Short mmCIF file of C-alpha atoms in Angstrom, two decimals:
data_model
loop_
_atom_site.label_atom_id
_atom_site.label_comp_id
_atom_site.label_asym_id
_atom_site.label_seq_id
_atom_site.Cartn_x
_atom_site.Cartn_y
_atom_site.Cartn_z
CA MET A 20 15.16 35.63 -23.67
CA THR A 21 11.77 37.00 -24.74
CA ASP A 22 9.53 39.08 -22.50
CA TYR A 23 7.30 36.02 -22.07
CA GLU A 24 9.97 33.33 -21.65
CA ILE A 25 8.64 30.13 -20.03
CA ASP A 26 10.05 26.63 -19.53
CA THR A 27 7.89 24.78 -22.04
CA ASP A 28 10.19 21.73 -22.25
CA ASN A 29 10.02 21.21 -18.51
CA LEU A 30 6.23 21.43 -18.53
CA LEU A 31 5.92 18.96 -21.41
CA THR A 32 8.30 16.52 -19.73
CA ARG A 33 6.28 16.66 -16.53
CA HIS A 34 3.07 16.06 -18.48
CA ARG A 35 4.55 13.04 -20.22
CA GLN A 36 5.74 11.60 -16.91
CA LEU A 37 2.40 12.18 -15.25
CA SER A 38 0.35 10.63 -18.04
CA GLY A 39 2.57 7.54 -18.40
CA LEU A 40 2.05 4.12 -16.92
CA LYS A 41 4.85 4.68 -14.41
CA ALA A 42 2.98 7.57 -12.84
CA LEU A 43 -0.13 5.46 -12.43
CA ALA A 44 1.80 2.59 -10.91
CA THR A 45 3.71 4.80 -8.48
CA SER A 46 2.73 5.51 -4.89
CA ALA A 47 -0.28 7.68 -4.17
CA GLN A 48 1.98 10.25 -2.48
CA LYS A 49 4.24 10.57 -5.51
CA LEU A 50 1.25 11.01 -7.81
CA THR A 51 -0.09 13.71 -5.51
CA ASP A 52 3.26 15.50 -5.23
CA ARG A 53 3.98 15.42 -8.97
CA SER A 54 0.50 16.70 -9.78
CA PHE A 55 0.86 19.60 -7.35
CA GLU A 56 4.30 20.49 -8.74
CA LEU A 57 2.79 20.65 -12.21
CA TYR A 58 -0.66 22.14 -11.61
CA GLY A 59 -0.42 23.80 -8.20
CA PRO A 60 -3.40 24.18 -5.82
CA THR A 61 -6.06 23.28 -8.40
CA SER A 62 -8.79 20.68 -8.86
CA ILE A 63 -6.47 18.60 -11.08
CA ALA A 64 -4.01 18.18 -8.22
CA ASP A 65 -6.95 17.54 -5.88
CA PHE A 66 -8.16 14.87 -8.30
CA ALA A 67 -4.77 13.14 -8.15
CA ARG A 68 -4.82 13.20 -4.35
CA TRP A 69 -8.40 11.92 -4.31
CA LEU A 70 -7.37 8.96 -6.45
CA GLY A 71 -4.78 8.04 -3.85
CA ARG A 72 -7.10 8.54 -0.89
CA ALA A 73 -10.00 6.62 -2.34
CA GLY A 74 -7.90 3.99 -4.08
CA ASN A 75 -10.20 4.56 -7.01
CA LEU A 76 -8.37 2.74 -9.81
CA ALA A 77 -11.34 3.01 -12.13
CA ALA A 78 -10.95 6.81 -12.33
CA LYS A 79 -7.25 6.79 -13.23
CA PRO A 80 -7.90 6.69 -17.00
CA GLN A 81 -9.93 9.91 -16.57
CA PHE A 82 -6.98 11.53 -14.84
CA VAL A 83 -4.68 10.51 -17.71
CA GLN A 84 -7.23 11.90 -20.16
CA VAL A 85 -7.10 15.30 -18.43
CA VAL A 86 -3.29 15.38 -18.35
CA GLN A 87 -3.01 14.38 -22.01
CA ALA A 88 -5.56 16.99 -23.11
CA ASN A 89 -3.49 19.68 -21.40
CA GLN A 90 -0.27 18.31 -22.88
CA GLN A 91 -1.72 18.35 -26.40
CA ASN A 92 -2.77 21.98 -26.04
CA ILE A 93 0.71 23.00 -24.92
CA MET A 94 2.27 21.17 -27.87
CA ALA A 95 -0.13 22.77 -30.34
CA HIS A 96 -0.40 26.31 -28.96
CA GLY A 97 2.40 26.88 -26.44
CA VAL A 98 2.03 27.42 -22.70
CA TYR A 99 0.40 30.85 -22.88
CA GLY A 100 -1.95 29.64 -25.62
CA TRP A 101 -2.89 26.65 -23.46
CA LEU A 102 -3.76 28.94 -20.53
CA GLN A 103 -5.76 31.22 -22.83
CA ILE A 104 -7.73 28.27 -24.22
CA LEU A 105 -8.53 26.90 -20.77
CA LEU A 106 -9.56 30.25 -19.32
CA THR A 107 -11.59 31.27 -22.38
CA GLY A 108 -13.58 28.04 -22.23
CA ALA A 109 -14.16 28.42 -18.49
CA VAL A 110 -15.21 32.07 -18.79
CA HIS A 111 -17.59 31.45 -21.69
CA GLN A 112 -19.39 28.76 -19.68
CA TYR A 113 -19.56 30.94 -16.59
CA ARG A 114 -20.91 33.92 -18.51
CA HIS A 115 -23.49 31.68 -20.16
CA ASP A 116 -24.62 30.27 -16.81
CA LEU A 117 -24.64 33.70 -15.17
CA ASN A 118 -26.76 35.20 -17.96
CA THR A 119 -29.20 32.31 -18.34
CA ARG A 120 -29.45 30.89 -14.82
CA GLY A 121 -28.41 33.78 -12.60
CA ARG A 122 -25.77 33.96 -9.89
CA GLY A 123 -27.90 32.00 -7.41
CA ASP A 124 -27.93 28.81 -9.48
CA ASP A 125 -25.65 25.93 -8.46
CA ALA A 126 -24.37 25.49 -12.03
CA THR A 127 -23.27 29.13 -12.06
CA TYR A 128 -21.46 28.66 -8.76
CA LEU A 129 -19.60 25.60 -10.06
CA SER A 130 -18.62 27.26 -13.34
CA ARG A 131 -17.33 30.27 -11.35
CA GLN A 132 -15.24 27.92 -9.22
CA HIS A 133 -13.78 26.46 -12.42
CA VAL A 134 -12.82 29.97 -13.59
CA ASP A 135 -11.06 30.59 -10.27
CA ASP A 136 -9.30 27.24 -10.64
CA ILE A 137 -7.86 28.18 -14.04
CA CYS A 138 -6.69 31.55 -12.69
CA ARG A 139 -4.87 29.65 -9.92
CA LEU A 140 -3.36 27.39 -12.55
CA GLY A 141 -2.14 30.41 -14.51
CA THR A 142 -0.67 31.91 -11.35
CA HIS A 143 1.17 28.66 -10.55
CA ILE A 144 2.51 28.19 -14.08
CA VAL A 145 3.81 31.76 -14.53
CA LEU A 146 5.20 31.88 -10.98
CA ASN A 147 7.03 28.53 -11.12
CA TYR A 148 7.90 28.09 -14.80
CA GLY A 149 8.08 31.64 -16.17
CA ALA A 150 11.35 33.56 -16.45
CA PRO A 151 11.69 36.59 -14.12
CA THR A 152 10.85 39.21 -16.74
CA GLY A 153 8.79 42.35 -16.35
CA GLN A 154 6.06 41.09 -18.67
CA ASN A 155 5.75 37.79 -16.81
CA ARG A 156 5.50 39.65 -13.51
CA ARG A 157 2.69 41.79 -14.91
CA LEU A 158 0.95 38.70 -16.26
CA LEU A 159 1.37 37.04 -12.86
CA GLY A 160 -0.34 40.02 -11.23
CA HIS A 161 -3.31 39.70 -13.57
CA PHE A 162 -3.69 35.99 -12.82
CA MET A 163 -3.35 36.59 -9.08
CA SER A 164 -6.03 39.29 -9.26
CA GLY A 165 -8.45 36.68 -10.58
CA ASN A 166 -9.93 39.17 -13.05
CA TYR A 167 -10.82 36.58 -15.67
CA ALA A 168 -12.60 39.16 -17.84
CA ARG A 169 -9.51 41.33 -18.23
CA LEU A 170 -7.33 38.27 -18.89
CA VAL A 171 -9.61 36.77 -21.55
CA ASP A 172 -10.74 39.98 -23.24
CA LEU A 173 -7.51 42.01 -23.11
CA ILE A 174 -4.35 40.55 -21.59
CA LEU A 175 -3.96 37.03 -22.99
CA PRO A 176 -4.84 38.02 -26.59
CA LYS A 177 -2.10 40.68 -26.36
CA VAL A 178 0.37 38.04 -25.13
CA GLY A 179 -0.48 35.87 -28.13
CA GLU A 180 -0.03 38.85 -30.43
CA ALA A 181 3.36 39.68 -28.89
CA LEU A 182 4.51 36.06 -29.40
CA ASP A 183 3.01 35.91 -32.90
CA GLN A 184 0.85 33.05 -31.65
CA GLU A 185 -2.65 34.46 -31.93
CA LEU A 186 -5.32 31.81 -31.53
CA SER A 187 -8.17 31.16 -33.94
CA SER A 188 -11.74 30.89 -32.71
CA ASP A 189 -11.58 27.15 -33.42
CA ALA A 190 -8.56 26.81 -31.14
CA LEU A 191 -10.24 28.82 -28.37
CA GLU A 192 -13.33 26.61 -28.57
CA GLN A 193 -11.22 23.67 -27.39
CA GLY A 194 -11.49 25.13 -23.91
CA ALA A 195 -15.14 24.04 -23.86
CA ASN A 196 -14.08 20.37 -23.98
CA PRO A 197 -15.84 18.63 -21.04
CA VAL A 198 -12.57 16.84 -20.20
CA PHE A 199 -11.36 19.99 -18.40
CA ARG A 200 -14.28 19.79 -15.95
CA LEU A 201 -13.67 16.11 -15.14
CA PRO A 202 -11.67 16.80 -11.95
CA GLN A 203 -14.42 19.01 -10.53
CA GLN A 204 -17.06 16.41 -11.39
CA ALA A 205 -15.07 13.51 -9.95
CA LEU A 206 -14.56 15.41 -6.69
CA GLN A 207 -18.32 16.14 -6.50
CA MET A 208 -17.59 19.66 -5.35
CA SER A 209 -20.21 20.94 -2.95
CA VAL A 210 -21.84 24.36 -3.33
CA VAL A 211 -20.70 26.72 -0.56
CA HIS A 212 -22.14 30.18 -1.11
CA GLU A 213 -19.71 31.76 1.36
CA LEU A 214 -16.84 30.95 -1.04
CA ASP A 215 -18.51 32.42 -4.12
CA LEU A 216 -16.84 35.36 -5.90
CA ARG A 217 -18.46 38.23 -7.74
CA PRO A 218 -18.72 38.66 -11.52
CA MET A 219 -15.88 40.82 -12.85
CA ASP A 220 -15.48 43.26 -15.74
CA ALA A 221 -12.54 43.80 -18.09
CA ASP A 222 -12.69 47.58 -17.71
CA GLU A 223 -12.21 47.68 -13.92
CA PRO A 224 -9.29 50.01 -13.14
CA PHE A 225 -5.90 48.39 -12.53
CA ASP A 226 -2.27 49.33 -12.27
CA ASP A 227 -0.28 48.98 -15.50
CA GLU A 228 2.32 46.93 -13.61
CA GLY A 229 -0.26 44.31 -12.65
CA PHE A 230 -0.89 45.52 -9.10
CA ALA A 231 -4.16 46.70 -7.57
CA TYR A 232 -5.36 50.16 -8.68
CA TRP A 233 -3.82 52.79 -6.39
CA PRO A 234 -4.55 56.44 -7.24
CA ASP A 235 -1.83 58.86 -6.15
CA GLU A 236 -4.20 61.11 -4.21
CA ILE A 237 -4.78 58.48 -1.50
CA LYS A 238 -1.08 57.84 -0.82
CA GLN A 239 -0.59 59.52 2.55
CA ASN A 240 2.56 57.74 3.78
CA ASP A 241 6.00 56.67 2.61
CA VAL A 242 5.45 53.01 1.69
CA SER A 243 9.12 52.21 1.04
CA THR A 244 9.30 50.50 4.45
CA LEU A 245 7.00 47.92 6.07
CA ASP A 246 6.23 50.35 8.92
CA GLY A 247 5.24 53.06 6.47
CA ALA A 248 3.20 50.58 4.44
CA ALA A 249 1.36 49.51 7.62
CA GLN A 250 0.46 53.14 8.38
CA GLN A 251 -0.84 53.59 4.83
CA MET A 252 -2.87 50.38 5.12
CA ILE A 253 -4.40 51.58 8.40
CA TYR A 254 -5.41 54.84 6.75
CA GLU A 255 -6.96 53.05 3.78
CA LEU A 256 -8.85 50.55 5.93
CA THR A 257 -10.21 53.40 8.03
CA MET A 258 -11.52 55.22 4.94
CA ILE A 259 -12.89 52.00 3.43
CA THR A 260 -14.75 51.21 6.66
CA ARG A 261 -16.24 54.69 6.64
CA ALA A 262 -17.30 54.36 3.01
CA ILE A 263 -19.00 51.00 3.62
CA GLN A 264 -20.52 51.85 7.00
CA GLU A 265 -21.77 55.37 6.27
CA GLY A 266 -22.31 55.01 2.55
CA SER A 267 -20.32 58.20 1.96
CA ALA A 268 -16.72 59.36 2.21
CA PRO A 269 -14.58 62.20 0.84
CA ALA A 270 -13.22 61.88 -2.70
CA PRO A 271 -11.85 59.64 -4.05
CA TRP A 272 -13.31 57.27 -1.45
CA ASP A 273 -16.77 58.06 -2.78
CA ASN A 274 -15.79 56.09 -5.90
CA PRO A 275 -16.86 52.42 -5.54
CA ALA A 276 -14.05 51.32 -7.88
CA VAL A 277 -11.43 52.87 -5.58
CA VAL A 278 -13.02 51.31 -2.49
CA ARG A 279 -13.14 47.91 -4.16
CA SER A 280 -9.59 47.93 -5.50
CA ARG A 281 -8.09 49.10 -2.20
CA LEU A 282 -10.16 46.64 -0.16
CA GLU A 283 -8.86 43.89 -2.45
CA ALA A 284 -5.30 45.14 -1.96
CA THR A 285 -5.57 45.30 1.83
CA MET A 286 -7.69 42.20 2.56
CA GLY A 287 -7.49 40.06 -0.58
CA ILE A 288 -9.60 39.48 -3.69
CA ALA A 289 -11.93 36.85 -2.23
CA TRP A 290 -12.39 38.69 1.08
CA ALA A 291 -13.34 41.92 -0.70
CA SER A 292 -15.74 40.09 -2.99
CA GLN A 293 -17.49 38.39 -0.10
CA CYS A 294 -17.71 41.70 1.76
CA LEU A 295 -18.96 43.96 -1.03
CA ASP A 296 -20.70 41.45 -3.31
CA PRO A 297 -21.69 38.36 -1.31
CA HIS A 298 -23.70 35.57 -2.87
CA PRO A 299 -27.46 36.45 -2.85
CA GLU A 300 -28.15 33.56 -0.47
CA ILE A 301 -26.01 35.06 2.30
CA ALA A 302 -26.26 38.83 1.65
CA SER A 303 -27.75 40.68 4.63
CA ASP A 304 -27.16 43.64 6.94
CA ASP A 305 -25.77 41.25 9.55
CA HIS A 306 -23.32 39.88 6.97
CA THR A 307 -22.08 43.40 6.18
CA GLU A 308 -21.77 44.28 9.87
CA MET A 309 -19.67 41.15 10.44
CA TYR A 310 -17.21 42.24 7.75
CA ILE A 311 -17.11 45.83 9.07
CA ALA A 312 -16.24 44.47 12.52
CA GLU A 313 -13.42 42.47 10.97
CA LEU A 314 -12.07 45.60 9.26
CA VAL A 315 -12.04 47.46 12.58
CA SER A 316 -10.27 44.50 14.17
CA ARG A 317 -7.72 44.41 11.34
CA VAL A 318 -6.72 48.02 12.04
CA GLU A 319 -6.07 47.14 15.69
CA GLN A 320 -4.05 44.07 14.67
CA LEU A 321 -1.94 46.12 12.25
CA GLN A 322 -1.14 48.59 15.01
CA ASP A 323 0.03 45.72 17.23
CA ARG A 324 1.74 43.35 14.77
CA GLY A 325 2.33 45.06 11.44
CA ILE A 326 1.45 43.70 7.99
CA ILE A 327 3.58 40.55 8.03
CA GLY A 328 2.56 39.64 11.58
CA VAL A 329 -1.13 39.91 10.75
CA ILE A 330 -0.83 37.84 7.57
CA SER A 331 1.26 35.11 9.19
CA SER A 332 -1.24 34.86 12.05
CA ASP A 333 -4.14 34.46 9.61
CA ILE A 334 -2.37 31.72 7.68
CA PHE A 335 -1.26 29.90 10.83
CA GLN A 336 -4.79 29.84 12.27
CA THR A 337 -6.42 28.72 9.02
CA ARG A 338 -3.84 25.99 8.49
CA GLU A 339 -4.46 24.77 12.04
CA LEU A 340 -8.18 24.40 11.27
CA VAL A 341 -7.37 22.35 8.18
CA GLU A 342 -5.00 20.10 10.12
CA GLU A 343 -7.57 19.56 12.87
CA THR A 344 -10.11 18.29 10.33
CA ALA A 345 -7.63 16.12 8.40
CA ASN A 346 -9.27 12.91 9.63
CA ASP A 347 -12.87 14.02 9.08
CA ASP A 348 -14.98 12.83 6.17
CA PRO A 349 -13.57 13.74 2.72
CA ALA A 350 -16.27 16.35 2.00
CA THR A 351 -15.45 18.26 5.21
CA VAL A 352 -11.72 18.04 4.54
CA MET A 353 -12.20 19.40 1.02
CA LEU A 354 -14.33 22.28 2.31
CA TYR A 355 -11.67 23.42 4.79
CA GLU A 356 -8.96 23.04 2.16
CA ARG A 357 -10.92 25.27 -0.21
CA ALA A 358 -11.25 27.86 2.56
CA LEU A 359 -7.49 27.65 3.12
CA ARG A 360 -6.96 28.11 -0.61
CA GLN A 361 -8.85 31.40 -0.58
CA SER A 362 -6.98 32.54 2.55
CA VAL A 363 -3.67 31.84 0.83
CA ASP A 364 -4.83 33.70 -2.29
CA ASN A 365 -5.84 36.68 -0.15
CA ALA A 366 -2.56 36.74 1.76
CA ALA A 367 -0.41 36.38 -1.36
CA TRP A 368 -2.20 39.28 -3.07
CA VAL A 369 -1.75 41.52 -0.03
CA ILE A 370 1.96 40.66 0.18
CA PHE A 371 2.41 41.16 -3.56
CA ASN A 372 0.91 44.66 -3.29
CA TRP A 373 2.37 45.86 0.01
CA VAL A 374 5.82 44.42 0.75
CA PRO A 375 8.12 47.24 -0.46
CA ASP A 376 10.90 45.12 -1.97
CA LEU A 377 9.52 43.51 -5.12
CA GLN A 378 11.87 40.52 -5.01
CA THR A 379 10.98 39.78 -1.39
CA ALA A 380 7.27 40.22 -2.11
CA GLY A 381 7.45 37.78 -5.02
CA PHE A 382 9.41 35.22 -3.03
CA LEU A 383 7.04 35.32 -0.03
CA ALA A 384 4.00 35.11 -2.31
CA GLN A 385 5.53 32.12 -4.09
CA LEU A 386 6.18 30.28 -0.81
CA LEU A 387 2.57 30.82 0.19
CA LEU A 388 1.08 29.86 -3.17
CA ASP A 389 3.25 26.73 -3.28
CA TYR A 390 2.04 25.87 0.23
CA GLN A 391 5.58 25.96 1.62
CA PHE A 392 4.26 27.26 4.92
CA ASN A 393 7.21 26.32 7.13
CA ALA A 394 9.61 28.02 4.72
CA PHE A 395 7.30 31.06 4.65
CA PHE A 396 7.29 31.36 8.44
CA ALA A 397 11.08 30.94 8.50
CA GLU A 398 11.53 33.74 5.95
CA ILE A 399 9.31 36.26 7.67
CA GLU A 400 11.32 35.77 10.86
CA LYS A 401 14.21 37.40 8.97
CA LEU A 402 12.25 40.55 8.09
#
């Protein structure tokens, strides 16, 4: 077994099955389920579900085109190469839009959503098809963090080098193929500024093991138990609130990088982004005050319920909202599902960083990211 062992044969078999005539002739539910098993909570799986909902036979050849393009990349460059190609293409387009159009432009928003989508795909692939090695766990952490810049500029090229599968510039340019944006276009994704995430940099501090950056000088409690971890989280949230509210705090909380990384660890990547770097259209003092109030509330909840209780409550409430809107118009349904997706991402990242037992943390995060909510709730009852 190599450090980056992954079940390539299984992935290729699933691609062949999904792109074949049998898959297209099968029930809408089977097509949806098989797509989710392969691609996880991404726009490709959403595309498959949309085909079933709308009965849109005319778009099925486009779906097959997307599946086959992914399959060909895996065959030519391996699974990690495929992920690197997809993410590189997505990031190049986003950086281009950000630099030429600005963050406020709709095209920039949509290209950023595509970047997030590929990071979710990478998370799903490594989590469900990667062998349980240290290097795969670190890679999983980088994908879960959503730091596309670090992945494209540093991490994925090193993976290719370690596997002796470095990609040429011509290979990387395949990620710009418009076929990979077909699902997003077919779904006619609406622009929702509240779901936008900030631009990221490759040199942002991070833990070598793939977790959020956590300098030793802020560790005030024994985090080898959930109770101790909850006390540490309360301390960190208190200091973060002070830093945001007052604009100053004792070292190292006067360092914006520390505040950001620990806010991401305690509340989730998307939540921290929308708190510290909201989209220009929604940034305001009232917006900041709303997030500060939620931080204060989170401390009270942690004191009452602990880390797992707070996370499970968040997921339960958000899932309820999605279920209540299940019969609304498709655009509304998709909006709530995207909000749930970010909530799940946030919760999984917090669990990954805070649950003391690494195996338990990984298992709970996997249940969440695979949308096995009933199994997740059953497992946390045992803790």
